[in-house]
Coordinates of C-alpha atoms in Angstrom, one line a residue:
M20 CA 84.4 19.8 -31.4
D21 CA 81.1 19.8 -33.8
K22 CA 77.3 20.3 -32.1
T23 CA 76.5 17.0 -32.1
T24 CA 79.5 15.6 -29.8
Q25 CA 79.1 19.1 -27.4
Q26 CA 75.1 17.7 -27.1
W27 CA 76.8 14.0 -26.5
Q28 CA 79.2 15.4 -24.2
K29 CA 76.1 17.4 -22.3
R30 CA 74.4 14.5 -22.3
L31 CA 77.5 12.1 -20.7
D32 CA 77.8 14.3 -17.8
A33 CA 74.3 14.4 -16.5
S34 CA 73.5 10.8 -16.4
D35 CA 74.8 8.2 -14.4
K36 CA 73.7 5.0 -16.9
P37 CA 77.0 3.2 -17.9
A38 CA 78.7 6.1 -20.2
Y39 CA 78.9 3.2 -23.1
L40 CA 75.6 2.4 -23.3
L41 CA 74.3 6.1 -23.5
L42 CA 77.1 6.7 -26.5
A43 CA 75.0 4.2 -28.2
D44 CA 71.7 5.2 -27.6
L45 CA 72.8 9.4 -28.3
I46 CA 73.2 7.1 -32.0
A47 CA 70.3 5.8 -32.2
E48 CA 68.7 8.9 -31.2
D49 CA 70.7 11.4 -33.2
I50 CA 69.4 8.6 -36.2
R51 CA 65.8 9.2 -35.1
T52 CA 65.7 12.2 -35.0
G53 CA 67.7 12.8 -38.3
R54 CA 70.5 14.7 -37.1
L55 CA 72.7 11.5 -38.0
T56 CA 71.4 9.7 -41.2
A57 CA 72.6 6.9 -43.6
R58 CA 76.4 7.0 -44.7
D59 CA 77.3 9.4 -42.1
K60 CA 80.5 9.5 -41.0
L61 CA 81.4 9.7 -37.4
P62 CA 84.8 11.2 -35.7
T63 CA 87.6 8.3 -34.6
L64 CA 87.6 6.5 -31.8
R65 CA 90.3 8.5 -30.7
D66 CA 89.4 11.6 -31.5
L67 CA 85.8 11.6 -29.6
A68 CA 87.3 9.9 -26.7
A69 CA 89.4 13.1 -26.8
D70 CA 86.3 15.1 -27.3
L71 CA 84.0 13.6 -24.9
R72 CA 87.0 13.1 -22.5
L73 CA 86.7 9.2 -22.1
N74 CA 88.9 7.1 -22.4
Y75 CA 89.8 5.5 -25.7
T76 CA 87.8 1.9 -24.0
T77 CA 85.2 3.5 -23.6
V78 CA 84.3 5.3 -26.3
A79 CA 85.6 1.7 -28.3
R80 CA 82.8 -0.5 -25.9
G81 CA 80.3 2.7 -27.4
Y82 CA 81.1 1.6 -30.3
A83 CA 80.8 -2.1 -30.1
E84 CA 77.1 -1.4 -28.6
A85 CA 76.1 0.2 -31.6
R86 CA 77.6 -2.1 -34.0
K87 CA 75.7 -4.4 -32.5
R88 CA 73.0 -2.7 -32.8
G89 CA 72.8 -2.4 -36.5
L90 CA 73.8 1.0 -36.3
I91 CA 77.1 1.8 -38.0
D92 CA 79.4 0.3 -39.8
S93 CA 82.9 0.5 -39.7
R94 CA 85.6 -1.0 -42.3
S95 CA 89.2 -0.6 -42.0
G96 CA 90.7 2.3 -44.4
T97 CA 87.5 4.0 -44.4
G98 CA 86.3 4.9 -41.0
T99 CA 82.9 4.8 -39.3
F100 CA 79.6 5.7 -40.6
I101 CA 75.9 5.7 -40.1
R102 CA 73.8 2.5 -41.0
G103 CA 71.1 3.9 -40.5
T104 CA 67.8 3.5 -42.8
S105 CA 67.5 6.2 -45.0
P106 CA 64.2 8.1 -44.4
A107 CA 61.4 5.8 -46.3
V108 CA 60.2 6.7 -49.5
P109 CA 55.9 7.4 -49.0
L110 CA 54.6 5.0 -51.6
R111 CA 50.9 3.3 -51.3
G112 CA 50.5 0.5 -49.5
G113 CA 52.5 2.4 -46.7
G114 CA 56.2 0.4 -47.7
G115 CA 59.6 2.4 -49.6
A116 CA 60.6 3.0 -52.8
E117 CA 59.4 -0.1 -54.9
M118 CA 61.5 -0.6 -58.1
S119 CA 61.1 -4.4 -58.6
M120 CA 57.6 -4.3 -60.8
N121 CA 57.9 -3.7 -64.0
L122 CA 54.6 -0.8 -64.3
P123 CA 54.9 2.1 -66.1
P124 CA 54.4 5.2 -64.6
E125 CA 51.2 7.6 -63.8
P126 CA 51.3 11.3 -65.4
Q127 CA 50.0 13.6 -63.1
D128 CA 48.3 15.5 -65.6
A129 CA 44.8 16.5 -64.4
A130 CA 43.7 16.6 -68.0
L131 CA 44.7 13.3 -69.2
L132 CA 42.6 11.8 -65.9
D133 CA 39.2 14.3 -66.4
R134 CA 39.5 12.0 -70.4
M135 CA 40.5 8.6 -69.0
Q136 CA 37.0 9.2 -66.2
A137 CA 35.0 10.6 -68.9
S138 CA 36.1 7.6 -71.0
A139 CA 35.5 5.1 -68.5
A140 CA 31.9 6.5 -67.6
R141 CA 31.1 7.0 -71.1
V142 CA 31.6 3.1 -71.7
M143 CA 28.8 1.9 -68.8
R144 CA 26.3 5.1 -70.2
D145 CA 26.1 3.7 -73.6
T146 CA 26.6 -0.1 -73.5
D147 CA 23.4 -2.1 -72.2
P148 CA 25.2 -3.2 -68.7
Y149 CA 23.8 -6.7 -69.2
D150 CA 25.4 -6.8 -72.6
L151 CA 29.1 -6.5 -70.5
L152 CA 27.6 -9.2 -68.1
R153 CA 27.2 -12.1 -71.0
Y154 CA 29.8 -14.5 -72.3
Q155 CA 30.7 -14.1 -75.5
D156 CA 32.9 -15.3 -78.3
F157 CA 36.7 -15.7 -77.4
G158 CA 38.6 -12.7 -79.1
G159 CA 36.9 -10.4 -78.7
T160 CA 33.7 -8.8 -80.5
P161 CA 34.3 -7.6 -84.1
R162 CA 34.4 -3.8 -83.0
D163 CA 37.3 -5.0 -80.4
R164 CA 39.3 -6.7 -83.0
E165 CA 39.3 -3.4 -85.2
A166 CA 40.5 -1.2 -82.2
G167 CA 43.2 -3.7 -82.1
M168 CA 44.1 -4.2 -85.3
Q169 CA 44.0 -0.2 -85.5
W170 CA 46.1 -0.4 -81.9
I171 CA 49.1 -2.5 -83.9
R172 CA 49.0 -0.7 -87.4
A173 CA 51.8 1.0 -86.5
R174 CA 53.8 -2.4 -86.2
I175 CA 52.0 -4.8 -88.3
P176 CA 50.0 -2.3 -91.2
D177 CA 48.6 -5.8 -93.0
C178 CA 46.7 -8.5 -89.8
R179 CA 43.5 -9.6 -91.1
I180 CA 40.8 -8.9 -88.3
D181 CA 40.7 -12.8 -89.0
Q182 CA 44.0 -13.1 -87.7
L183 CA 43.6 -11.1 -84.6
L184 CA 42.5 -11.8 -80.8
V185 CA 42.2 -9.8 -78.2
C186 CA 42.9 -11.7 -75.3
P187 CA 43.3 -11.1 -71.3
G188 CA 46.6 -10.4 -70.8
I189 CA 49.8 -11.4 -72.6
H190 CA 51.2 -13.3 -70.4
S191 CA 47.2 -16.1 -71.0
V192 CA 48.3 -15.5 -74.5
L193 CA 52.5 -17.1 -73.9
T194 CA 50.6 -19.4 -71.2
A195 CA 48.4 -20.8 -74.6
L196 CA 51.1 -20.8 -77.1
F197 CA 53.7 -22.5 -75.0
S198 CA 51.1 -25.5 -74.2
Q199 CA 50.0 -25.5 -78.1
L200 CA 53.7 -25.6 -80.0
A201 CA 55.6 -27.4 -77.5
R202 CA 54.6 -31.2 -75.1
P203 CA 56.3 -31.6 -71.6
G204 CA 60.0 -32.2 -71.5
E205 CA 60.4 -30.5 -75.3
L206 CA 62.2 -27.5 -76.1
I207 CA 61.7 -23.8 -76.6
C208 CA 64.6 -21.3 -77.3
V209 CA 64.7 -18.1 -75.5
E210 CA 67.2 -15.3 -74.9
A211 CA 69.3 -16.4 -71.7
L212 CA 67.4 -13.3 -69.8
T213 CA 63.9 -12.9 -70.6
Y214 CA 60.8 -11.9 -68.9
P215 CA 60.4 -14.2 -65.7
G216 CA 57.0 -15.3 -66.3
V217 CA 58.2 -17.0 -69.3
K218 CA 60.8 -19.1 -67.0
A219 CA 56.8 -19.4 -64.8
I220 CA 55.2 -20.7 -67.5
A221 CA 57.8 -23.4 -68.8
T222 CA 58.0 -24.7 -65.3
Q223 CA 54.7 -25.2 -64.8
L224 CA 54.3 -27.5 -68.2
G225 CA 57.1 -29.0 -67.9
I226 CA 58.9 -26.8 -71.3
Q227 CA 62.6 -26.7 -71.3
L228 CA 64.2 -23.6 -72.0
H229 CA 66.8 -23.9 -74.0
A230 CA 69.3 -20.1 -73.7
L231 CA 70.4 -18.5 -76.1
P232 CA 73.4 -16.0 -74.8
L233 CA 73.3 -12.4 -76.3
D234 CA 75.4 -9.4 -77.2
E235 CA 75.0 -5.8 -78.6
E236 CA 72.6 -6.5 -81.2
G237 CA 70.1 -9.1 -79.4
P238 CA 70.0 -13.4 -79.3
I239 CA 73.3 -14.6 -81.0
G240 CA 72.0 -16.2 -84.8
E241 CA 74.9 -19.3 -85.1
S242 CA 73.8 -20.0 -81.6
F243 CA 70.4 -20.1 -82.4
E244 CA 71.2 -22.0 -85.9
H245 CA 72.7 -24.6 -83.8
A246 CA 69.6 -25.0 -81.6
C247 CA 67.5 -25.7 -84.5
R248 CA 70.0 -28.6 -86.3
T249 CA 71.1 -30.5 -83.3
L250 CA 67.9 -29.7 -80.5
K251 CA 65.1 -29.3 -82.9
P252 CA 63.6 -27.0 -80.6
R253 CA 59.5 -26.5 -80.5
A254 CA 59.6 -22.0 -80.8
L255 CA 61.1 -19.4 -80.6
C256 CA 60.1 -17.1 -77.6
I257 CA 62.3 -13.7 -78.4
N258 CA 61.0 -10.0 -76.8
P259 CA 62.9 -7.8 -79.3
T260 CA 62.0 -3.9 -78.1
L261 CA 63.2 -2.7 -75.1
N262 CA 63.9 -6.3 -73.4
N263 CA 63.0 -7.2 -69.8
P264 CA 65.3 -6.9 -68.1
T265 CA 68.5 -5.3 -70.2
T266 CA 66.7 -2.5 -71.8
A267 CA 68.5 -3.8 -75.2
T268 CA 66.8 -3.3 -78.6
V269 CA 67.4 -6.6 -81.0
S270 CA 69.2 -4.7 -84.2
R271 CA 66.7 -4.5 -87.6
A272 CA 70.3 -6.8 -88.5
R273 CA 69.5 -9.6 -86.6
R274 CA 66.0 -9.6 -86.7
E275 CA 65.9 -10.4 -89.9
A276 CA 69.1 -13.4 -89.3
L277 CA 67.0 -15.4 -86.5
A278 CA 63.9 -14.6 -89.4
D279 CA 65.8 -16.3 -91.7
I280 CA 66.4 -18.8 -89.5
A281 CA 63.8 -19.6 -88.4
L282 CA 62.2 -19.7 -91.6
R283 CA 64.7 -22.7 -92.8
Y284 CA 64.3 -24.6 -90.5
A285 CA 60.4 -23.6 -89.7
I286 CA 60.2 -22.6 -86.6
P287 CA 57.5 -20.2 -85.3
I288 CA 58.4 -17.2 -83.7
I289 CA 57.0 -15.9 -80.3
E290 CA 56.5 -12.1 -80.4
D291 CA 56.3 -10.8 -77.2
D292 CA 56.3 -7.0 -78.1
A293 CA 54.5 -6.4 -74.5
Y294 CA 57.1 -2.7 -75.1
G295 CA 56.8 -2.2 -78.3
L296 CA 55.3 1.2 -78.5
L297 CA 57.0 3.0 -76.7
P298 CA 59.7 4.3 -79.0
R299 CA 59.1 6.2 -81.6
Q300 CA 61.6 4.5 -84.0
M301 CA 62.7 1.3 -84.2
P302 CA 63.7 -1.8 -86.1
P303 CA 60.2 -3.5 -87.6
A304 CA 58.7 -6.1 -86.2
I305 CA 59.8 -10.0 -86.7
A306 CA 56.2 -10.2 -87.3
T307 CA 56.7 -8.2 -90.9
L308 CA 59.8 -10.1 -91.6
A309 CA 58.4 -13.9 -91.6
P310 CA 54.7 -13.5 -91.4
E311 CA 53.8 -17.1 -91.6
L312 CA 55.6 -18.0 -88.9
T313 CA 54.6 -15.7 -86.3
Y314 CA 52.5 -15.0 -83.8
Y315 CA 53.2 -11.0 -82.7
I316 CA 51.5 -10.0 -78.8
T317 CA 51.3 -6.6 -77.5
G318 CA 48.7 -5.3 -75.2
F319 CA 48.4 -2.5 -72.4
S320 CA 49.9 -3.6 -69.2
K321 CA 53.3 -2.1 -70.3
T322 CA 52.7 0.7 -72.1
L323 CA 49.2 2.1 -70.3
G324 CA 48.6 0.1 -67.2
A325 CA 48.8 -3.3 -65.4
G326 CA 45.1 -3.4 -64.7
L327 CA 44.2 -3.0 -68.2
R328 CA 44.6 -6.6 -69.3
N329 CA 44.2 -6.3 -72.8
A330 CA 46.2 -7.3 -75.1
Y331 CA 46.4 -8.6 -79.0
V332 CA 47.5 -11.4 -80.6
R333 CA 48.0 -11.9 -84.6
S334 CA 48.7 -15.4 -85.1
P335 CA 50.0 -16.3 -88.9
S336 CA 47.0 -17.2 -90.7
A337 CA 43.4 -16.8 -89.5
R338 CA 43.4 -21.2 -89.1
Q339 CA 46.1 -20.7 -86.6
S340 CA 44.0 -18.2 -84.8
Q341 CA 41.1 -20.7 -84.6
R342 CA 43.6 -22.7 -83.0
L343 CA 44.9 -20.6 -80.3
A344 CA 41.7 -19.5 -79.5
G345 CA 40.5 -22.7 -78.7
A346 CA 43.7 -23.4 -76.5
L347 CA 43.4 -19.6 -74.1
R348 CA 38.9 -20.2 -74.7
A349 CA 40.3 -24.1 -72.2
T350 CA 42.8 -21.3 -69.6
T351 CA 40.5 -18.2 -70.2
V352 CA 37.5 -18.5 -71.0
M353 CA 36.9 -15.2 -72.7
A354 CA 38.6 -11.8 -72.4
S355 CA 36.2 -9.4 -69.7
P356 CA 33.9 -7.6 -72.2
I357 CA 33.9 -4.8 -69.2
T358 CA 37.3 -4.1 -69.9
N359 CA 37.3 -4.9 -73.8
A360 CA 35.0 -2.2 -74.2
L361 CA 37.1 0.3 -72.0
A362 CA 40.2 -0.4 -73.9
T363 CA 37.8 -0.5 -77.3
L364 CA 37.0 2.9 -76.3
W365 CA 40.2 3.9 -75.6
V366 CA 41.5 3.5 -78.7
E367 CA 38.7 4.6 -80.5
D368 CA 38.6 8.2 -78.7
G369 CA 42.2 8.8 -78.4
T370 CA 42.5 8.5 -75.4
A371 CA 45.1 5.2 -75.3
D372 CA 47.2 7.0 -77.4
A373 CA 47.1 10.0 -75.4
M374 CA 48.1 8.0 -72.4
L375 CA 51.5 6.3 -74.4
Q376 CA 52.3 10.0 -75.4
A377 CA 52.2 11.2 -71.7
V378 CA 53.7 7.5 -70.1
R379 CA 56.4 8.2 -73.1
G380 CA 56.6 12.1 -71.3
E381 CA 56.9 11.2 -68.1
S382 CA 59.8 7.5 -69.0
A383 CA 61.7 10.8 -70.8
V384 CA 62.4 12.7 -67.1
R385 CA 63.0 9.6 -65.3
Q386 CA 65.5 8.2 -67.6
A387 CA 67.1 11.8 -67.8
M388 CA 67.3 11.1 -63.6
A389 CA 68.8 8.0 -64.2
A390 CA 71.2 9.0 -66.2
R391 CA 72.0 12.0 -63.8
H392 CA 72.7 9.7 -61.0
L393 CA 73.9 6.3 -62.7
G394 CA 75.3 6.9 -66.3
A395 CA 78.4 6.3 -64.3
Y396 CA 78.1 2.7 -63.7
G397 CA 77.3 2.1 -67.0
V398 CA 73.3 1.9 -66.9
G399 CA 71.3 1.0 -69.6
A400 CA 68.8 3.3 -69.6
P401 CA 66.4 4.1 -73.1
S402 CA 65.2 7.3 -73.0
E403 CA 61.3 6.0 -73.9
G404 CA 61.4 2.8 -71.6
F405 CA 60.7 3.0 -67.8
H406 CA 63.7 0.3 -66.2
L407 CA 67.0 0.3 -66.1
W408 CA 70.0 -2.6 -66.1
L409 CA 72.5 -1.7 -63.4
P410 CA 75.3 -3.4 -64.6
L411 CA 77.4 -3.7 -60.4
S412 CA 81.5 -4.3 -59.5
S413 CA 82.8 -6.0 -57.3
A414 CA 82.4 -4.1 -54.7
W415 CA 78.6 -5.9 -54.6
S416 CA 77.8 -9.1 -54.9
T417 CA 73.7 -8.9 -56.8
V418 CA 72.4 -10.6 -54.2
E419 CA 74.4 -8.3 -51.8
F420 CA 73.4 -5.2 -53.5
A421 CA 69.4 -6.1 -54.0
S422 CA 69.3 -6.7 -50.2
Y423 CA 71.8 -3.7 -48.4
L424 CA 68.9 -1.7 -51.0
R425 CA 65.7 -4.1 -49.2
S426 CA 67.1 -3.0 -46.2
Q427 CA 66.9 0.6 -47.0
S428 CA 63.2 0.5 -48.9
V429 CA 63.8 0.5 -51.6
G430 CA 63.6 -3.0 -54.3
V431 CA 65.5 -3.8 -57.3
V432 CA 65.6 -7.2 -58.8
A433 CA 68.4 -9.0 -59.0
S434 CA 69.6 -10.6 -62.5
A435 CA 69.2 -14.2 -60.9
A436 CA 65.1 -14.0 -61.9
F437 CA 65.9 -13.4 -65.3
S438 CA 68.6 -16.0 -66.1
T439 CA 67.7 -18.9 -67.9
D440 CA 71.3 -20.3 -68.7
G441 CA 71.9 -20.5 -64.9
A442 CA 74.7 -18.2 -65.5
P443 CA 73.8 -14.7 -64.1
P444 CA 75.8 -11.4 -65.0
E445 CA 76.0 -9.2 -62.4
A446 CA 73.0 -6.8 -62.1
V447 CA 70.2 -5.6 -61.4
R448 CA 66.9 -4.3 -63.1
I449 CA 65.3 -1.0 -61.7
C450 CA 62.1 0.0 -62.3
L451 CA 61.0 3.5 -62.7
G452 CA 57.1 3.2 -63.4
G453 CA 54.2 3.0 -60.8
P454 CA 52.4 5.0 -58.4
M455 CA 55.9 7.0 -57.3
S456 CA 56.0 10.5 -57.7
R457 CA 59.5 11.9 -59.9
E458 CA 60.8 13.2 -56.0
A459 CA 60.1 9.4 -54.3
C460 CA 62.3 8.3 -58.0
D461 CA 65.0 11.5 -57.5
H462 CA 65.1 10.4 -53.9
A463 CA 65.6 5.9 -54.8
L464 CA 68.2 6.8 -57.6
R465 CA 70.1 9.0 -55.3
L466 CA 70.5 6.1 -52.8
I467 CA 71.7 3.7 -55.3
A468 CA 73.8 5.4 -56.8
D469 CA 75.1 6.2 -52.7
T470 CA 75.4 3.0 -52.2
L471 CA 77.3 2.2 -55.2
A472 CA 79.7 5.4 -54.2
H473 CA 80.1 3.9 -50.8
P474 CA 80.1 -0.1 -50.7
L475 CA 81.1 0.3 -46.6
H476 CA 79.8 -3.4 -45.8
P477 CA 78.1 -5.4 -48.2
H478 CA 78.1 -8.6 -46.4
A479 CA 76.5 -6.8 -43.3
T480 CA 73.0 -7.5 -44.5
V481 CA 72.9 -10.9 -46.0
M482 CA 72.0 -13.3 -42.9

């Protein structure tokens, strides 16, 4: 008999309450106080009956009552385990480990934080506030555009200022390009697994998405060429670096093949390179392989922080940039001059690059945690990204797995949210960034690994 059952026996001996009800109460009490935690194994009915000097039927009724209250799970051949919620990871807003929103991690570097605050104060100190409160021509000031070219130079070295626009976030650019390149009912090719915002934009605009199947190198070229030949798509939209959600990066050979097909069929390319500046080494941007067809988009939401709603789009020509500016002006009026001024100064004085380096470093630490806890499960975890793609075994369905983790205060996203072909794989996306601390991230990853290792009752949380 262990200490827990000894304590239970004393309480049972001192109480007039029906033993089976008190047994369930004692299990609940020990979960609340932390003496029992999720996945702790309980004694068998016969062993517990002997320890507590109760008959078998009374203990069975006690376990049944605890199961009815959602405290325990039993599985034939495995035993009876505590199902009680794990201690929630304390995060902003009082929630648990919110691993569903794909946000960069927030490095706790005091010098960097001081630098960011000083730069932000300098923007207001050195600028006439009324200049920042007036309407401006769409696309940013010449200074803003020069900063944009400086920021993307590593990916697009020959960008000209008349090709570049400063915009209020990547999502706004995608919306404008979809509306400009395709009419309702027309078709745009996308990856079979893609950013959910693309699906939402297409639905809103009445545009059809044609899913291109993926292999280990990216969207399959033969499928894209067949679509170009038979379906006449209006564009190819692709997220080629650290794909959201799969984390995959399209190989150089596949980028060249896709660019060649697009050139032969004159299909515009929308290159959503939101994560393109995170890796230190990567294949060339598609925009350098098919510059006369490609709209190259990047921004700060996935490199510095989602609240910095600034994006840069390089159009194939100055004329196409002007046309895109018109479409964006109609939907967004302009990017915030205050936000533009902050982003521009951060690029100019090196703060943006310092933040990018810090995000890379923090991402690498968290990816090492993920590899340690989830590496045995085939997780996709590139060292400089901050999201994971976790395939699931047959023990869990995707919805059940995400639902169970939600009951344990850990939020992940099921694959259906990203699927454009109606056949999502059994997998989930897990994000490692945002305000979550390293300790909270490690705790959540351990809980996920434990859930994979001990799938007690997959159907228990599905209502």
